[in-house]
mmCIF file of C-alpha atoms in Angstrom:
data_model
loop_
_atom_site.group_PDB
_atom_site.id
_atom_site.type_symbol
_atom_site.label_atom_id
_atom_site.label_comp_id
_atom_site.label_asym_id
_atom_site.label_seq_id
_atom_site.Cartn_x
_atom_site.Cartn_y
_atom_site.Cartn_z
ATOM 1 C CA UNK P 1 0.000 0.000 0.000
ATOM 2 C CA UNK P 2 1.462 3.022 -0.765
ATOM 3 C CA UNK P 3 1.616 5.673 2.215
ATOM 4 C CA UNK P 4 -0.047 8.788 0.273
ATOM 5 C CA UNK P 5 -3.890 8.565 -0.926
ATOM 6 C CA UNK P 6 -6.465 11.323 -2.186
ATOM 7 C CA UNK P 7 -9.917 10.100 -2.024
ATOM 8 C CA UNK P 8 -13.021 11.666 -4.179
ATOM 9 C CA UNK P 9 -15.996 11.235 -1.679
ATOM 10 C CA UNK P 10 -19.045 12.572 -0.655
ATOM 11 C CA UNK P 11 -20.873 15.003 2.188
ATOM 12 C CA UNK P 12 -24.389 14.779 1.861
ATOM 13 C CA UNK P 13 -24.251 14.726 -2.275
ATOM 14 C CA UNK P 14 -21.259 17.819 -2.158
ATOM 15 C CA UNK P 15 -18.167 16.426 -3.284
ATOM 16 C CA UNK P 16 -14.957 16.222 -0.936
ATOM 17 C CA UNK P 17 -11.104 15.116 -1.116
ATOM 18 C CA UNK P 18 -9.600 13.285 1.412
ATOM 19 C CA UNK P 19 -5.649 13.572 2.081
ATOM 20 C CA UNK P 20 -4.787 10.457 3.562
ATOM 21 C CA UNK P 21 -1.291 9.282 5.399
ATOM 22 C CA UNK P 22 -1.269 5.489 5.966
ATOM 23 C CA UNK P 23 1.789 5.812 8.240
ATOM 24 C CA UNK P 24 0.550 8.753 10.037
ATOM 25 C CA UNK P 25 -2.970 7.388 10.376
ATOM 26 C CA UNK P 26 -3.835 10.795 9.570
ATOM 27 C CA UNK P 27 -6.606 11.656 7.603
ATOM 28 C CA UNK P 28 -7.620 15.504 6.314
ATOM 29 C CA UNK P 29 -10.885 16.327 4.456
ATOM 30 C CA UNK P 30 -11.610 19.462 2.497
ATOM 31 C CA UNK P 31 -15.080 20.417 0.702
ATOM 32 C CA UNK P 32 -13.543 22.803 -2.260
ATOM 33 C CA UNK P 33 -17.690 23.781 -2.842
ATOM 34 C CA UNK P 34 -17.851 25.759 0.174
ATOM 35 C CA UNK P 35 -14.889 27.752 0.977
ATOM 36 C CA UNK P 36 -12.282 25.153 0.267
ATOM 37 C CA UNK P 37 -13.336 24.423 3.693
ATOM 38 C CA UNK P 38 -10.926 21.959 5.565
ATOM 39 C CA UNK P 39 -13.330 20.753 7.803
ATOM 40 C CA UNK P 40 -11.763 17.611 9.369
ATOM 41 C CA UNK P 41 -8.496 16.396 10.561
ATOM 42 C CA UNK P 42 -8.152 13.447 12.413
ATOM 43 C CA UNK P 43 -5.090 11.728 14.194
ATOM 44 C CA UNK P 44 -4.573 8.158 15.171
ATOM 45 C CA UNK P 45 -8.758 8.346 15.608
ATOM 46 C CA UNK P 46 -8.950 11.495 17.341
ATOM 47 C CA UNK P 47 -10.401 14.623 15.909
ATOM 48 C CA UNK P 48 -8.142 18.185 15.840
ATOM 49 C CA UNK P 49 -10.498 20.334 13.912
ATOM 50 C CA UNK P 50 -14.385 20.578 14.565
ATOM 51 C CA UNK P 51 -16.917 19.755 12.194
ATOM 52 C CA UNK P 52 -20.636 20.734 12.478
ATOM 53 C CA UNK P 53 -22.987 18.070 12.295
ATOM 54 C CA UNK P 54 -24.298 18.642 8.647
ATOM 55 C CA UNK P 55 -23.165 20.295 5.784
ATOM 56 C CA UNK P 56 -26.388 22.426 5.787
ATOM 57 C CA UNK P 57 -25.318 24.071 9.210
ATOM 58 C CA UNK P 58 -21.864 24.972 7.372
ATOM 59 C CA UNK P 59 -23.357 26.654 4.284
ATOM 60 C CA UNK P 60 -25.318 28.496 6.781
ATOM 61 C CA UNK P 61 -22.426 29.413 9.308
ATOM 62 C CA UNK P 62 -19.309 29.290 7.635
ATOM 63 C CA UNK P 63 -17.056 31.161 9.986
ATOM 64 C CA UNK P 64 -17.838 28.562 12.793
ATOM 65 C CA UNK P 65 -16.447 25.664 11.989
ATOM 66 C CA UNK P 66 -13.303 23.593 10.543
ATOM 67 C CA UNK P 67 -10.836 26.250 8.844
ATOM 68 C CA UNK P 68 -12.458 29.367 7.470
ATOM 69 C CA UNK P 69 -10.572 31.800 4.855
ATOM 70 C CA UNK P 70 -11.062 35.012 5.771
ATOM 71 C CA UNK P 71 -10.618 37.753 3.560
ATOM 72 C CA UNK P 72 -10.388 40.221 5.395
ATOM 73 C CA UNK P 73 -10.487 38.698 8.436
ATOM 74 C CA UNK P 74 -12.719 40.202 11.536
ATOM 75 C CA UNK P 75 -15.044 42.467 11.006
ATOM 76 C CA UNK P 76 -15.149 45.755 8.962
ATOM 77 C CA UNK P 77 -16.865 48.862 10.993
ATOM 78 C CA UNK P 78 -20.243 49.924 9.074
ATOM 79 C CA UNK P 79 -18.780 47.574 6.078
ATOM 80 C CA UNK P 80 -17.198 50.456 4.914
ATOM 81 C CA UNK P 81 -13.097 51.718 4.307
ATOM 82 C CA UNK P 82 -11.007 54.068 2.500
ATOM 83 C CA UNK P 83 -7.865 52.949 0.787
ATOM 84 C CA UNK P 84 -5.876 54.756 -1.469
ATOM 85 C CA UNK P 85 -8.828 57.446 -1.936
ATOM 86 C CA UNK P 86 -11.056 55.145 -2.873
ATOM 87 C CA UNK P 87 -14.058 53.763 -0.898
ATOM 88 C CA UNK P 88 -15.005 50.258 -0.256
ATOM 89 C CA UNK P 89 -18.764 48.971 0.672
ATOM 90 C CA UNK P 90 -18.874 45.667 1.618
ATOM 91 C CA UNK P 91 -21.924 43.837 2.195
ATOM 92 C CA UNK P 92 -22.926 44.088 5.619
ATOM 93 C CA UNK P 93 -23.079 40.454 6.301
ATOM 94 C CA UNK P 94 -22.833 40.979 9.916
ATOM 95 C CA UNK P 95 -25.435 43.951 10.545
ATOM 96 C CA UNK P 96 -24.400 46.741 10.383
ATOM 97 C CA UNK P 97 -20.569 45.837 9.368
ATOM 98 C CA UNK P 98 -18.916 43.165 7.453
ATOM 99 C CA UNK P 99 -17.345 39.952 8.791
ATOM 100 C CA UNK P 100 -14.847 37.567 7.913
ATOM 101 C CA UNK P 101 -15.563 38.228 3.665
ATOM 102 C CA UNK P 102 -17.136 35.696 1.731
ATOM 103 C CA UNK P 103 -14.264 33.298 0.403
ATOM 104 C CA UNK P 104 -15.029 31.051 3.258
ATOM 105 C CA UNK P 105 -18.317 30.228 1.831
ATOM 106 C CA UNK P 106 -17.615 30.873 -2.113
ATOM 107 C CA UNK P 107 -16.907 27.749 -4.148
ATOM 108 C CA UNK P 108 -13.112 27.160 -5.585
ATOM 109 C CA UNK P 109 -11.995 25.517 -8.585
ATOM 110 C CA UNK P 110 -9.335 22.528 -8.248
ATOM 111 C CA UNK P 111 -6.825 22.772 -10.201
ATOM 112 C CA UNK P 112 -4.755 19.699 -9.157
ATOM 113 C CA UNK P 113 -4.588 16.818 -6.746
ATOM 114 C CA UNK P 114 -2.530 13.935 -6.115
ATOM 115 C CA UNK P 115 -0.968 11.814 -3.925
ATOM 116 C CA UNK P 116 3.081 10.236 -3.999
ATOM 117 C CA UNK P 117 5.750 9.757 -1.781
ATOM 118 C CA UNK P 118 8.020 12.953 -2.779
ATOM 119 C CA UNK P 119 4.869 15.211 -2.395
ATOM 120 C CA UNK P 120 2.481 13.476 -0.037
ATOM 121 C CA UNK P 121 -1.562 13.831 -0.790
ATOM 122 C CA UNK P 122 -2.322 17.304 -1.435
ATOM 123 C CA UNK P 123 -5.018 19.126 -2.919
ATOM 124 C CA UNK P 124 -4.666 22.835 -5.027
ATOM 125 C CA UNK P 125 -7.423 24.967 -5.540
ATOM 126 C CA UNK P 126 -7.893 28.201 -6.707
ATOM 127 C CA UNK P 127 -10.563 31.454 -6.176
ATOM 128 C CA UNK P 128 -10.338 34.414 -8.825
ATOM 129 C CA UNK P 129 -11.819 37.684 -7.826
ATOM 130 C CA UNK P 130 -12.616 38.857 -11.671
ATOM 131 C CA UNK P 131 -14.445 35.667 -12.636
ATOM 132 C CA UNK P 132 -16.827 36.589 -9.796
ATOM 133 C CA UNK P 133 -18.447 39.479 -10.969
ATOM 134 C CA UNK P 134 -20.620 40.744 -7.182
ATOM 135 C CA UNK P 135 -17.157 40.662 -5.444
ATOM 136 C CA UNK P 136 -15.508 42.950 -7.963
ATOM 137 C CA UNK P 137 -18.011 45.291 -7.940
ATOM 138 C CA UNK P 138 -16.954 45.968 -4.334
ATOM 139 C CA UNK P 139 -13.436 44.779 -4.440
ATOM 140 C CA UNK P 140 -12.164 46.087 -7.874
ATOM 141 C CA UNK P 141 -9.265 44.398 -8.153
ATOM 142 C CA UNK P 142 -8.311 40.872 -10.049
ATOM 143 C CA UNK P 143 -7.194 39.157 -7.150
ATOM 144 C CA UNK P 144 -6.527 35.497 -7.610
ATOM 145 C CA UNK P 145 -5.683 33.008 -4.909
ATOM 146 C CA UNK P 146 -4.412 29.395 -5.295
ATOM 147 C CA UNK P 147 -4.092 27.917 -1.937
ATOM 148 C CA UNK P 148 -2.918 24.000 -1.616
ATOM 149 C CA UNK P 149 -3.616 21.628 1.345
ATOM 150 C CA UNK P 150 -0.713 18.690 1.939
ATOM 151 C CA UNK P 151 -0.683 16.116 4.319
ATOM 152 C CA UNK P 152 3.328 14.733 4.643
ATOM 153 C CA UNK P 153 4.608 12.812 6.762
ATOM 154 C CA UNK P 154 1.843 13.712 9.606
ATOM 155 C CA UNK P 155 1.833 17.424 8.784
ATOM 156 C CA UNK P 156 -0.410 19.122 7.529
ATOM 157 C CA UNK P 157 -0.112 22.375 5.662
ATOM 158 C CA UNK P 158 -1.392 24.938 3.778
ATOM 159 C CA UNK P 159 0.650 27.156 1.246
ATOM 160 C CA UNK P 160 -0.947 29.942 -0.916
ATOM 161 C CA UNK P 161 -0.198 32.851 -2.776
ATOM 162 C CA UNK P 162 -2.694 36.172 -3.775
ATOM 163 C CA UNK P 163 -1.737 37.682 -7.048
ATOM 164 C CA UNK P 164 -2.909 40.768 -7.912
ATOM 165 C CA UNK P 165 -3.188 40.642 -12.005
ATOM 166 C CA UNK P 166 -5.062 44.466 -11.857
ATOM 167 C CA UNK P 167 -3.727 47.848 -12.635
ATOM 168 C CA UNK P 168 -4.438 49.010 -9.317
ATOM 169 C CA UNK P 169 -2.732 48.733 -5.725
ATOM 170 C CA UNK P 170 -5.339 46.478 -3.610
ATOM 171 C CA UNK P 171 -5.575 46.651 0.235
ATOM 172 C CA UNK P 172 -4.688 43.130 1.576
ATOM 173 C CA UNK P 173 -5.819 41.655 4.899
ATOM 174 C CA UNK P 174 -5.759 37.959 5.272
ATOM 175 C CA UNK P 175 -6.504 35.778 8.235
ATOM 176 C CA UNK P 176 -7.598 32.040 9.174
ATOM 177 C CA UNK P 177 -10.046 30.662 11.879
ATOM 178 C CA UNK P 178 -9.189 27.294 12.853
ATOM 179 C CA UNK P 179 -11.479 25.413 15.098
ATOM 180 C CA UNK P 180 -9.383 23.178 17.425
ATOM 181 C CA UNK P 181 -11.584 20.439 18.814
ATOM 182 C CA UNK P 182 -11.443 18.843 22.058
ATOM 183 C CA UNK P 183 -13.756 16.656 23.928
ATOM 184 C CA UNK P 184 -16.809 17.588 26.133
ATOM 185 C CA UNK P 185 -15.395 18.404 29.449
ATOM 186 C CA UNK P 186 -11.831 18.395 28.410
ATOM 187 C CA UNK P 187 -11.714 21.861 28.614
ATOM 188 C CA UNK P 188 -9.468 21.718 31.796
ATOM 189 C CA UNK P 189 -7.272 19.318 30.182
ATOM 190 C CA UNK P 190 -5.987 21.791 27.407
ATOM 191 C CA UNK P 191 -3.365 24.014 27.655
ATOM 192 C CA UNK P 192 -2.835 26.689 24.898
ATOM 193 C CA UNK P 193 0.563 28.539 24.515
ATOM 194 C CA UNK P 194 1.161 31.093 22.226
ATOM 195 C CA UNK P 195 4.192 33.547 21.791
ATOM 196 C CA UNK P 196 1.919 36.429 22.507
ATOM 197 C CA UNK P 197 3.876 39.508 24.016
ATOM 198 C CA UNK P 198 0.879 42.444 23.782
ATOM 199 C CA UNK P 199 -2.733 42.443 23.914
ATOM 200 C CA UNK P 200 -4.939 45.177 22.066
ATOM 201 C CA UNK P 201 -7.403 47.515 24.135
ATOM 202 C CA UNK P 202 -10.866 46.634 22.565
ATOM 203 C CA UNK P 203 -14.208 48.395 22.374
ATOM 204 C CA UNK P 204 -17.110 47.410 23.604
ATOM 205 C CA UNK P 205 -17.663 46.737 19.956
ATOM 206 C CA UNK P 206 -14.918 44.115 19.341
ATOM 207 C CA UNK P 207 -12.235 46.787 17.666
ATOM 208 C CA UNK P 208 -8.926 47.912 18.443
ATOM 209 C CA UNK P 209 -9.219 50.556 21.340
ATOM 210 C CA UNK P 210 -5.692 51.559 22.008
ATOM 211 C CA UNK P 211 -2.437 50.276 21.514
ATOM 212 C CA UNK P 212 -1.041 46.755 22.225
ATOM 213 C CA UNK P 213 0.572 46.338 25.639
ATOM 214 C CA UNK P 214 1.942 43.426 27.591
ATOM 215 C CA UNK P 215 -0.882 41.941 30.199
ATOM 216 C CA UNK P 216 -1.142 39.053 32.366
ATOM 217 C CA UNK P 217 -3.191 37.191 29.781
ATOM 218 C CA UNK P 218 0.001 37.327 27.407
ATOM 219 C CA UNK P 219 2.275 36.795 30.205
ATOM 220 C CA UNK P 220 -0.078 33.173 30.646
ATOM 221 C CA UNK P 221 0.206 32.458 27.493
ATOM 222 C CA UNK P 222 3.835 32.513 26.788
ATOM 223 C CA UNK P 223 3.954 29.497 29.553
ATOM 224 C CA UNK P 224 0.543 27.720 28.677
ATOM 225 C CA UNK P 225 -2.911 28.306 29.624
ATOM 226 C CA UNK P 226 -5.708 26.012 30.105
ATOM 227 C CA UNK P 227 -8.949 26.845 27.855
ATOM 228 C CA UNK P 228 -11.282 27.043 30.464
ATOM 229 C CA UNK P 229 -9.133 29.607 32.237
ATOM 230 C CA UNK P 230 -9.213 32.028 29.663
ATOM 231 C CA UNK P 231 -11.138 35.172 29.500
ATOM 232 C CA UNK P 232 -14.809 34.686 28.747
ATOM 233 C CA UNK P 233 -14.619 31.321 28.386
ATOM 234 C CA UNK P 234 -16.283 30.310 26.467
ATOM 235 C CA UNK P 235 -16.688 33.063 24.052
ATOM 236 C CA UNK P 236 -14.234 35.039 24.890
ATOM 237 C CA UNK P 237 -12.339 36.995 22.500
ATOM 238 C CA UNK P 238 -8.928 38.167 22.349
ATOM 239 C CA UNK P 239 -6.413 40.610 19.939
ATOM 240 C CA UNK P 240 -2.730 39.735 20.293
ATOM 241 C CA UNK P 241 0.387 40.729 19.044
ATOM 242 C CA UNK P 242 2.911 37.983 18.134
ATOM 243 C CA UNK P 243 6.623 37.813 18.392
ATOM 244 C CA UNK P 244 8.539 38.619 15.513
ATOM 245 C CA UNK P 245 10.280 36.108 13.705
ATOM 246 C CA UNK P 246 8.422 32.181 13.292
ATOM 247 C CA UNK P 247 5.701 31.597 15.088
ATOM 248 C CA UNK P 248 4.762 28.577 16.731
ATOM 249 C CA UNK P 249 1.937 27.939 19.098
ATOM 250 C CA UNK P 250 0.969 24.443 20.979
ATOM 251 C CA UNK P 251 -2.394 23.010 22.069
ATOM 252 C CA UNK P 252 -1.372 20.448 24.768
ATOM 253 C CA UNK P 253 -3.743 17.564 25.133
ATOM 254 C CA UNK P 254 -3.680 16.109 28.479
ATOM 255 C CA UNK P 255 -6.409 13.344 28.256
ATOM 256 C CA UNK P 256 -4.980 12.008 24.520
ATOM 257 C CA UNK P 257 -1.204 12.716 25.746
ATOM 258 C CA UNK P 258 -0.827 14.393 22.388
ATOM 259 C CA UNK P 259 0.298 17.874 21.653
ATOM 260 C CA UNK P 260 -0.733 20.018 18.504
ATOM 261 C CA UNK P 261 1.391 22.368 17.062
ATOM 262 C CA UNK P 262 1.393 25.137 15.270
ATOM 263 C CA UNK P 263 3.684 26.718 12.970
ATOM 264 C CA UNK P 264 2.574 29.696 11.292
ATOM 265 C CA UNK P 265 5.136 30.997 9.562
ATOM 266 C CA UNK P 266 6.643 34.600 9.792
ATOM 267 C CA UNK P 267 3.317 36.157 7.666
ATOM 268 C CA UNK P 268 0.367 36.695 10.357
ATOM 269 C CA UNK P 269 1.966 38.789 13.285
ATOM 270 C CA UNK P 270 -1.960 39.550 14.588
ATOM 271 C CA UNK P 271 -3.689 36.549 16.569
ATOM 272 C CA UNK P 272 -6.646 36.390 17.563
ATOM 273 C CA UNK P 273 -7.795 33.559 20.377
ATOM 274 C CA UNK P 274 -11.293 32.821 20.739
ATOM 275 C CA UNK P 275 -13.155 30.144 22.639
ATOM 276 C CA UNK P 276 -16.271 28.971 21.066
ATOM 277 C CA UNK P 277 -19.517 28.962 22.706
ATOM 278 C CA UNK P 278 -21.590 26.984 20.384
ATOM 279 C CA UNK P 279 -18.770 23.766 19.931
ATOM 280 C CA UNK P 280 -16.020 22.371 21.649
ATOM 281 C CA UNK P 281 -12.899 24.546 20.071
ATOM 282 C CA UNK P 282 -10.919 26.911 20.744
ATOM 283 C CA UNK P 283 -9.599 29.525 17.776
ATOM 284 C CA UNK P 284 -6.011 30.405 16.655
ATOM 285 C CA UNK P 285 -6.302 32.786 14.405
ATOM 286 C CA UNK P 286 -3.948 34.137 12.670
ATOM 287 C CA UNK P 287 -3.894 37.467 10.727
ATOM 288 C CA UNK P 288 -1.692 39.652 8.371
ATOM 289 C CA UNK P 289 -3.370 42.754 10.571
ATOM 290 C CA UNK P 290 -5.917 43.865 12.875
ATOM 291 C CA UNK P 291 -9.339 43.631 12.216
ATOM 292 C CA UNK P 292 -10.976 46.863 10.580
ATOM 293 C CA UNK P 293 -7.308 47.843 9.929
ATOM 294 C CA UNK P 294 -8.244 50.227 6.550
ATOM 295 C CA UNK P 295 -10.217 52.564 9.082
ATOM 296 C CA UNK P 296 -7.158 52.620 11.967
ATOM 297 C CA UNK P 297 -4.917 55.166 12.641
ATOM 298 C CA UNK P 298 -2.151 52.979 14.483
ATOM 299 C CA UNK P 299 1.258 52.958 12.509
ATOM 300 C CA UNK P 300 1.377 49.348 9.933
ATOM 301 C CA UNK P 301 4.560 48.400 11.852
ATOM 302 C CA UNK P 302 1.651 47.114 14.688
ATOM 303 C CA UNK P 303 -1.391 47.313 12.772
ATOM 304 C CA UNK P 304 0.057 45.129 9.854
ATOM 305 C CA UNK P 305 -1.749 47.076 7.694
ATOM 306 C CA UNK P 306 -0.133 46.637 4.158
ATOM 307 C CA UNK P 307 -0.904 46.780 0.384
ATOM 308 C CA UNK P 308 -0.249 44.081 -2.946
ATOM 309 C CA UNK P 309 1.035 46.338 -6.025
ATOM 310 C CA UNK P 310 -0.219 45.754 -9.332
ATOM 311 C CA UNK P 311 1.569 42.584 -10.150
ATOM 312 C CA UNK P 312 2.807 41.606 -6.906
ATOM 313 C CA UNK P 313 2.179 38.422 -5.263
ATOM 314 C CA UNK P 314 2.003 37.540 -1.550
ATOM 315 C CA UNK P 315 2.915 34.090 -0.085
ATOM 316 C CA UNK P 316 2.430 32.791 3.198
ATOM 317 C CA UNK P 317 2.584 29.076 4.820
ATOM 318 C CA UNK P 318 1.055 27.358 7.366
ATOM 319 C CA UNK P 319 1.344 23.961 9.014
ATOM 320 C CA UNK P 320 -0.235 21.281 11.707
ATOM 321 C CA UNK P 321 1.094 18.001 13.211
ATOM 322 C CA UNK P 322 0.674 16.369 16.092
ATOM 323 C CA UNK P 323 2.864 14.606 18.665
ATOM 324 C CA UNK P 324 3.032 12.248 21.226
ATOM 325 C CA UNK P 325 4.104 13.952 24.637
#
């Protein structure tokens, strides 16, 4: 048998690809019709990413389960920014602002998939703004993204670029939602640590309300924190700043003795950690910037507010395994 496999299934009459590593006993599904959603990943028969219990309850809320694509990610005050003197409406999706943007819940072409021992099972997939003619009227700019999903020896990744084929410098604000699953009452058997070394001020409303400073929260984090300790728990909500350079974070799993981790490359220094009230997850999400960052004042060395020139093309990787302790 060989060790790689990509399997064309089913979820409830949508089709799916499975990544499959034999020697890993890993398996990683994605459903390419509704976000390229990657809404399961299991390990030696336990599950790391929740899934909702039909596909029906995905199509309807897409930002609350498995691995959303958000673009932009958080949510956009009044659906409405300025960049480069132009200004964007966005539909207000999220009354009265904007949240999380729709590629989470758009379809995406496949362009390839395959499975062998040099490249593992992987999956590529792509979304182009100018084919998709209600998103350009509001985001003007050809924007396409090819984004591929490979299972390798255990890990799991993601890799993607955003090319902007336009004549026009487009805004760019990227971020993921992962849903980490763990069991019911587990919650005091899960430890979180993330390289966090400020927390944003935020409003009443969920935005930025000052600039990032060290608290005990990030202070926790850098040694571990269990989920129900955090603050709302559950559905409790927090900004962070990241440390420069990679960044890793870990999930520790004290009833599986397993440990996730997390390497998110040197691309998302924004994280926001959320703790689900409606499923058993908790969020690591990272960003390229804050939420609502095209209506901020704070400097782009902390917001992470940046641009994609005509003809540019931005890359960023991302990647899951998990270990024995």
């Amino acid at each position: 048998m060989n060790q790689y496999e990509v399997i064309h299934s089913e979820w409830e009459g949508e089709s799916t690809l499975k990544l499959v590593d034999h020697q890993a006993d890993a398996v990683a599904e994605i459903i390419p019709a509704v976000g390229l959603h990657l809404f399961r990943f299991d390990v030696r028969n336990h599950s790391y990413i929740a899934k909702p219990d039909a596909l029906s309850e995905l199509r309807v809320n897409s930002s609350r389960y498995g691995v959303p694509i958000l673009f932009p990610p958080g949510r956009v005050k009044e659906a409405a920014f300025t960049f480069g003197g132009r200004e964007y409406r966005l539909p207000a999706n999220r009354e009265p602002d904007h949240a999380h943007g729709q590629l989470r819940e758009r379809p995406w072409k496949v362009v390839a998939s395959g499975a062998d021992a040099a490249g593992g099972a992987y999956v590529s997939a792509e979304f182009d703004i100018a084919e998709t003619p209600d998103m350009l009227a509001y985001f003007p700019h050809a924007a396409c993204f090819r984004f591929t999903y490979r299972l390798q020896d255990g890990t799991l990744s993601l890799s993607g670029e955003i090319a902007n084929r336009g004549g026009n410098t487009m805004p760019l604000s990227l971020g993921f939602h992962p849903y980490f699953a763990f069991a019911e009452g587990e919650a005091d058997r899960v430890r979180v640590t993330i390289p966090a070394v400020a927390e944003w001020p935020l409003s009443a409303g969920g935005f930025a309300a000052g600039e990032p400073v060290p608290t005990a929260l990030t202070a926790a984090l850098q040694e571990g924190a269990n989920v129900s300790s955090l603050p709302g728990y559950p559905g409790g909500s927090q900004m962070l700043s990241i440390a420069p350079g990679s960044q890793i974070c870990e999930i520790a799993y004290e009833a599986r003795n397993t440990k996730l981790i997390f390497e998110m490359g040197d691309k998302f220094p924004i994280h926001v950690l959320f703790t689900a009230p409606w499923t058993n997850a908790v969020s690591l999400e990272p960003y390229t910037s804050i939420m609502n960052v095209f209506n901020e004042s704070y400097l782009s060395e902390i917001s992470g507010a940046q641009s994609l020139e005509e003809g540019a093309t931005f890359t960023f990787n991302w990647a899951i395994h998990v270990e024995t302790k």
